[in-house]
Amino acid sequence: MKVQVIDLKKQNMKIWEELSPRIEGLFQESRFILGKEVEEFERNFASYCGTKFAVAVNSGTSALLLSLLAHGVGKGDEVITVPFTFIATVEAIVFSGAKPVFVDIDAKTMTIDVGKIEQAITPRTKAIIPVHLYGEVCDMNPLREIAGKYNLSLIEDACQAHGAEYLPRAKKAGSMGDCGCFSFYPSKNLSAWGEGGMVTTDDEEIAEKVKMLRDHGSGKKYYHKMIGLNCRMETLQGLVLNCKLKYLDEWNERRRAIARQYTEAFQNIDAICLPFSPSYSRGVYHLYVIRTSERDELKNFLQEKGVGTGLHYPLPLHLQDSLRYLGYQEGAFPVSERTAREIISLPLYPEMEEVEVKYVIDSIKEFFR
Ligand SMILES: Cc1ncc(COP(=O)(O)O)c(C=O)c1O
């Protein structure tokens, strides 16, 4: 048997009938950039997240960069985030002109260690980017308190957390900071047929700035108020995402059900550290990530068994060649470093069949027997 870490085709086959006439319509109309489908998706996604505005862009990376620029972050500023995230979080900071400043993750949640943030704040700190990694939300109440106390912008990296909830506020990821940034990369819980991203916010001025920044700094064609970029969403992606949004809760629920099966099956295996879902978070299992000191051996074993796995992420960002210039040494963020050595992501996507889930479970049990 072969179990892929993710299978996108199954989901697309399911919605093809619903989508194909609309794609035909789009072809007839031939308005390929932005378009009414994108506007419709913006309205629906804002309503889904519980924010006043949502501005569609062409990737999660763009969402992060434009959010920083819209908040006036630039040269001479510092932005706090974690070294244990996908590199795009930090690339956005670097391209804004600011300096990334890292704070280690918490060993249990694998998200930012809120207790370590204040010691990283300097007079140059302008923003904090908490990352809702693997689909579990960060502890937003204390984060909001710190951001308020030091007058910092709070930009949520919700690229892996579509629909995740922060229970103390009964709010969704992307609706609790000054803005939220989403990716619709094909492997995400809500995914495009290509690249896509979104900035969510309650702040009209920020929404307007992001709108301008995504379209060469212009509100009116060929009149440019600021220097921007081309970060517009394609009409096709708006159409696909709008269709898929209706199923997001159902798909997230299926992810949770598979995660529950994994957790139940592995809870008595001492060599496995299971994913931890904090009491304040209702996660969406973008990834199901276990930790074990025998990670590489397990990965090879599963590969031989036909089970695909992933490593999210094998090298913390402060040790990446591209970020050496920041001057961090090995040992600077021990929790991130250890986590990177031990993590392994198991196959998990809503269309996974029961026999596939069982096969993954049996294969892992066989390895640890
Ligand atoms: C945590 C995180 N931040 C940012 C991004 C960047 O999103 P994109 O690939 O759409 O640019 C991703 C997606 O890969 C991500 O997982």
XYZ file of C-alpha atoms and ligand atoms in Angstrom:
385
model
C 0.000 0.000 0.000
C 1.104 3.588 -0.647
C -0.049 6.526 1.475
C 0.990 9.976 0.326
C 1.583 12.678 2.897
C -1.091 14.649 1.032
C -3.216 13.905 -2.048
C -4.624 17.024 -3.700
C -6.259 15.249 -6.609
C -8.970 13.624 -4.503
C -10.255 16.989 -3.251
C -10.185 18.545 -6.677
C -12.102 15.647 -8.243
C -14.813 16.192 -5.630
C -15.448 19.822 -6.548
C -14.794 19.580 -10.289
C -18.450 19.253 -11.298
C -19.404 22.303 -9.283
C -16.506 24.340 -10.600
C -16.264 23.432 -14.260
C -19.221 25.547 -15.525
C -17.883 28.545 -13.593
C -14.436 28.063 -15.061
C -16.038 28.029 -18.477
C -17.722 31.331 -17.530
C -14.412 32.792 -16.467
C -12.870 31.694 -19.763
C -15.698 33.398 -21.676
C -15.294 36.587 -19.673
C -11.484 36.437 -19.741
C -10.982 38.773 -16.810
C -8.072 36.946 -15.257
C -6.809 39.275 -12.520
C -8.787 40.224 -9.369
C -12.348 40.293 -10.770
C -15.710 39.882 -9.085
C -14.939 36.316 -7.967
C -12.001 37.627 -5.934
C -14.167 40.352 -4.388
C -16.790 37.759 -3.500
C -14.166 35.564 -1.905
C -12.794 38.530 0.065
C -16.253 39.237 1.493
C -16.892 35.596 2.352
C -13.459 35.027 3.875
C -13.736 38.173 6.039
C -17.114 36.985 7.247
C -15.736 33.478 7.906
C -12.844 34.860 9.968
C -15.002 37.465 11.701
C -13.094 40.512 10.442
C -14.405 43.639 8.754
C -12.048 43.410 5.783
C -10.094 40.854 3.794
C -7.738 41.769 0.965
C -6.726 39.002 -1.433
C -3.115 38.767 -2.564
C -1.001 36.283 -4.498
C 0.640 34.384 -1.597
C 1.036 34.143 2.155
C 4.490 35.653 1.781
C 2.952 38.728 0.100
C 0.270 38.899 2.809
C 3.003 39.107 5.463
C 5.160 41.597 3.566
C 2.281 43.930 2.679
C 0.959 43.787 6.251
C 4.334 44.882 7.567
C 4.613 47.664 4.970
C 1.052 48.836 5.670
C 1.986 49.140 9.349
C 4.950 51.310 8.437
C 7.580 48.704 9.332
C 10.854 49.340 7.538
C 14.553 50.103 7.781
C 15.889 50.470 11.324
C 12.954 48.576 12.850
C 12.979 45.196 14.547
C 10.270 42.559 14.282
C 9.987 39.698 16.749
C 9.109 36.193 15.613
C 10.194 32.571 16.069
C 13.079 30.701 14.419
C 10.835 27.640 14.112
C 8.511 28.503 11.228
C 8.535 28.396 7.450
C 11.149 30.863 6.208
C 8.531 33.095 4.509
C 7.631 34.640 7.885
C 11.169 35.940 8.178
C 11.710 36.739 4.507
C 8.786 39.155 4.731
C 10.490 40.931 7.634
C 13.797 41.107 5.759
C 12.166 42.457 2.573
C 10.313 45.115 4.568
C 13.782 46.407 5.482
C 13.470 45.479 9.168
C 15.613 43.126 11.226
C 14.149 39.818 12.414
C 14.639 39.195 16.146
C 14.007 35.645 17.299
C 12.301 34.347 20.424
C 12.388 30.601 21.096
C 9.301 28.406 20.991
C 7.618 26.702 23.920
C 8.589 23.025 24.150
C 4.995 21.812 24.441
C 3.049 23.986 22.008
C 5.923 24.553 19.528
C 4.660 28.150 19.126
C 6.175 31.371 20.470
C 7.202 31.252 24.151
C 5.224 34.269 25.282
C 7.204 34.514 28.534
C 10.400 35.256 26.568
C 9.070 38.065 24.391
C 9.555 41.053 26.698
C 13.287 40.460 27.077
C 13.648 40.670 23.274
C 11.899 44.048 22.993
C 14.113 47.089 22.340
C 13.277 50.720 21.462
C 13.481 49.652 17.804
C 10.880 46.876 18.069
C 7.906 47.684 15.869
C 5.920 44.458 15.551
C 5.470 40.867 16.688
C 4.539 38.045 14.325
C 3.205 35.038 16.235
C 2.916 31.956 13.996
C -0.066 29.636 14.505
C 2.064 26.635 13.607
C 0.545 23.375 12.378
C -2.948 24.860 12.871
C -2.863 25.536 16.644
C -3.295 29.156 17.692
C -0.782 30.981 19.866
C -1.868 32.304 23.245
C -3.308 35.562 21.947
C -4.457 37.220 25.190
C -0.967 37.692 26.676
C 0.361 38.505 23.201
C -2.186 41.300 22.840
C -1.281 42.565 26.290
C 2.427 42.767 25.436
C 1.723 44.399 22.064
C -0.515 46.956 23.785
C 1.974 47.680 26.583
C 4.836 48.412 24.143
C 2.690 49.849 21.349
C 3.677 47.158 18.839
C 1.775 45.942 15.806
C 0.580 42.371 16.162
C 0.531 40.532 12.858
C -0.745 36.960 12.983
C 0.895 34.450 10.672
C -2.220 32.325 10.178
C -0.895 30.692 7.007
C -1.410 27.236 8.571
C -4.510 27.978 10.631
C -7.607 28.590 8.479
C -10.554 28.197 10.823
C -8.569 27.532 14.014
C -10.137 29.102 17.108
C -8.799 30.841 20.186
C -11.301 29.722 22.779
C -10.919 32.423 25.497
C -12.057 35.061 22.991
C -14.202 32.752 20.813
C -12.348 34.173 17.830
C -10.759 32.718 14.756
C -7.100 32.841 13.799
C -6.399 36.008 11.846
C -9.009 38.096 13.691
C -7.174 38.958 16.906
C -4.117 40.906 15.826
C -3.879 44.149 13.879
C -4.099 41.875 10.893
C -3.960 38.211 9.944
C -2.015 36.679 7.064
C -3.129 33.552 5.233
C -1.627 31.353 2.552
C -3.675 29.322 0.090
C -0.701 27.318 -1.164
C -1.988 23.970 -2.544
C -1.147 21.965 0.597
C -2.991 24.307 2.995
C -6.349 23.556 4.690
C -7.931 26.009 2.255
C -5.982 25.826 -0.965
C -5.857 27.439 -4.380
C -5.049 25.879 -7.732
C -1.767 27.699 -7.573
C -0.625 30.507 -5.298
C -2.819 32.714 -3.149
C -2.949 34.663 0.097
C -5.108 37.009 2.178
C -4.761 39.815 4.699
C -7.621 40.065 7.198
C -8.139 43.138 9.391
C -10.704 45.301 11.170
C -8.748 48.435 10.308
C -10.084 50.149 7.192
C -6.949 52.227 6.695
C -4.730 49.126 6.770
C -7.061 47.315 4.360
C -6.916 50.253 1.953
C -3.118 50.419 2.180
C -2.766 46.680 1.497
C -5.123 47.049 -1.476
C -2.941 49.780 -2.901
C 0.330 48.018 -2.121
C -0.817 44.840 -3.915
C -1.503 46.854 -7.072
C 1.570 49.021 -7.627
C 0.556 51.518 -4.971
C -2.416 52.679 -6.976
C -6.044 53.264 -6.041
C -6.837 54.590 -9.506
C -5.216 52.991 -12.543
C -1.912 54.645 -13.520
C -1.968 57.026 -10.508
C 0.454 55.730 -7.877
C 0.194 57.070 -4.348
C 2.974 54.877 -3.006
C 5.542 52.400 -4.203
C 3.874 49.025 -4.265
C 4.211 45.665 -5.945
C 2.241 43.290 -8.087
C 0.656 40.976 -5.519
C -2.829 40.663 -7.021
C -4.861 37.485 -6.761
C -5.902 35.780 -9.993
C -9.648 35.480 -10.690
C -9.368 31.708 -11.057
C -8.002 31.399 -7.522
C -10.821 33.538 -6.116
C -13.309 31.281 -7.854
C -11.740 28.045 -6.595
C -11.227 29.333 -3.051
C -14.757 30.676 -2.809
C -16.114 27.279 -3.774
C -13.837 25.453 -1.323
C -14.558 27.813 1.595
C -18.007 26.217 2.012
C -16.334 22.913 2.833
C -13.559 24.197 5.075
C -15.291 23.444 8.394
C -16.241 19.952 7.235
C -12.695 19.287 6.017
C -11.192 20.627 9.258
C -13.530 18.361 11.215
C -12.297 15.360 9.218
C -8.700 16.401 9.927
C -9.535 16.483 13.650
C -11.091 13.016 13.455
C -7.971 11.557 11.840
C -5.793 13.334 14.400
C -7.890 11.794 17.195
C -7.327 8.336 15.720
C -3.569 8.893 15.587
C -3.494 10.253 19.136
C -5.486 7.338 20.495
C -3.320 4.801 18.691
C 0.031 6.261 19.788
C -0.700 7.393 23.334
C 0.939 4.370 24.921
C 4.119 4.525 22.867
C 6.613 6.168 25.212
C 9.112 6.947 22.454
C 6.599 9.279 20.765
C 5.829 12.802 21.939
C 2.338 13.544 20.635
C 1.171 16.932 19.372
C -0.087 19.085 22.214
C -3.289 21.035 21.782
C -3.387 23.745 24.482
C -6.713 24.299 26.268
C -7.064 27.767 24.695
C -6.778 26.481 21.114
C -9.172 24.553 18.897
C -6.724 23.560 16.221
C -7.298 22.504 12.644
C -4.456 20.010 12.214
C -2.865 21.531 9.169
C -0.172 19.024 10.066
C -0.039 16.163 12.555
C 3.494 16.316 13.879
C 4.946 13.812 16.311
C 8.380 14.021 17.910
C 10.807 11.164 18.482
C 14.550 10.820 19.006
C 14.452 8.058 16.354
C 13.045 10.424 13.748
C 15.363 9.605 10.833
C 15.055 5.842 11.357
C 11.261 6.144 11.524
C 11.177 8.230 8.365
C 13.238 5.656 6.452
C 11.148 2.781 7.799
C 7.900 4.472 6.759
C 9.303 5.259 3.349
C 10.070 1.567 2.824
C 6.508 0.799 3.879
C 5.171 3.247 1.276
C 4.121 5.888 3.805
C 5.074 9.458 2.920
C 6.113 11.854 5.676
C 7.347 15.446 5.887
C 9.755 17.492 8.006
C 8.334 20.865 8.999
C 11.054 22.092 9.522
C 14.435 20.332 9.748
C 16.705 23.370 10.336
C 15.695 26.372 12.487
C 15.921 29.684 10.709
C 18.703 31.200 12.825
C 20.983 28.423 11.489
C 20.042 28.852 7.812
C 22.807 30.150 5.550
C 20.606 32.984 4.316
C 20.162 34.348 7.849
C 23.685 33.832 9.205
C 24.182 37.590 8.940
C 21.892 38.026 11.933
C 24.732 36.604 14.030
C 22.903 33.901 15.973
C 24.961 30.849 16.966
C 24.020 27.225 17.462
C 22.571 26.844 20.952
C 20.845 30.251 20.846
C 17.362 28.690 20.659
C 17.663 25.202 22.166
C 13.964 24.324 22.054
C 13.698 25.119 18.349
C 16.923 23.240 17.641
C 15.829 20.114 19.471
C 12.328 20.247 17.976
C 13.773 20.489 14.461
C 15.757 17.283 15.074
C 12.756 15.318 16.358
C 9.705 16.355 14.329
C 8.066 14.252 11.645
C 4.731 15.025 9.935
C 2.395 12.116 9.235
C -0.001 11.848 6.287
C -3.129 13.891 7.010
C -5.694 15.319 4.634
C -9.502 15.252 4.713
C -9.910 12.754 1.878
C -7.693 10.144 3.534
C -9.421 6.768 3.588
C -9.856 4.788 6.812
C -7.679 1.952 5.445
C -4.911 4.473 4.828
C -5.130 5.881 8.354
C -5.032 2.338 9.728
C -2.045 1.457 7.566
C -0.090 4.473 8.853
C -0.976 3.552 12.442
C -0.002 -0.099 11.991
C 3.267 0.816 10.311
C 4.256 3.167 13.136
C 3.288 0.618 15.785
C 5.399 -1.973 13.956
C 8.428 0.340 14.034
C 8.213 0.953 17.777
C 7.417 -2.675 18.677
C 3.844 29.587 8.566
C 3.878 30.046 7.144
N 4.119 31.336 6.862
C 4.138 31.792 5.614
C 3.927 30.967 4.535
C 4.037 31.511 3.154
O 2.931 31.284 2.357
P 3.086 31.165 0.762
O 3.770 29.877 0.472
O 1.674 31.189 0.277
O 3.844 32.336 0.305
C 3.648 29.618 4.772
C 3.320 28.699 3.673
O 4.022 27.960 3.129
C 3.646 29.137 6.109
O 3.431 27.854 6.373
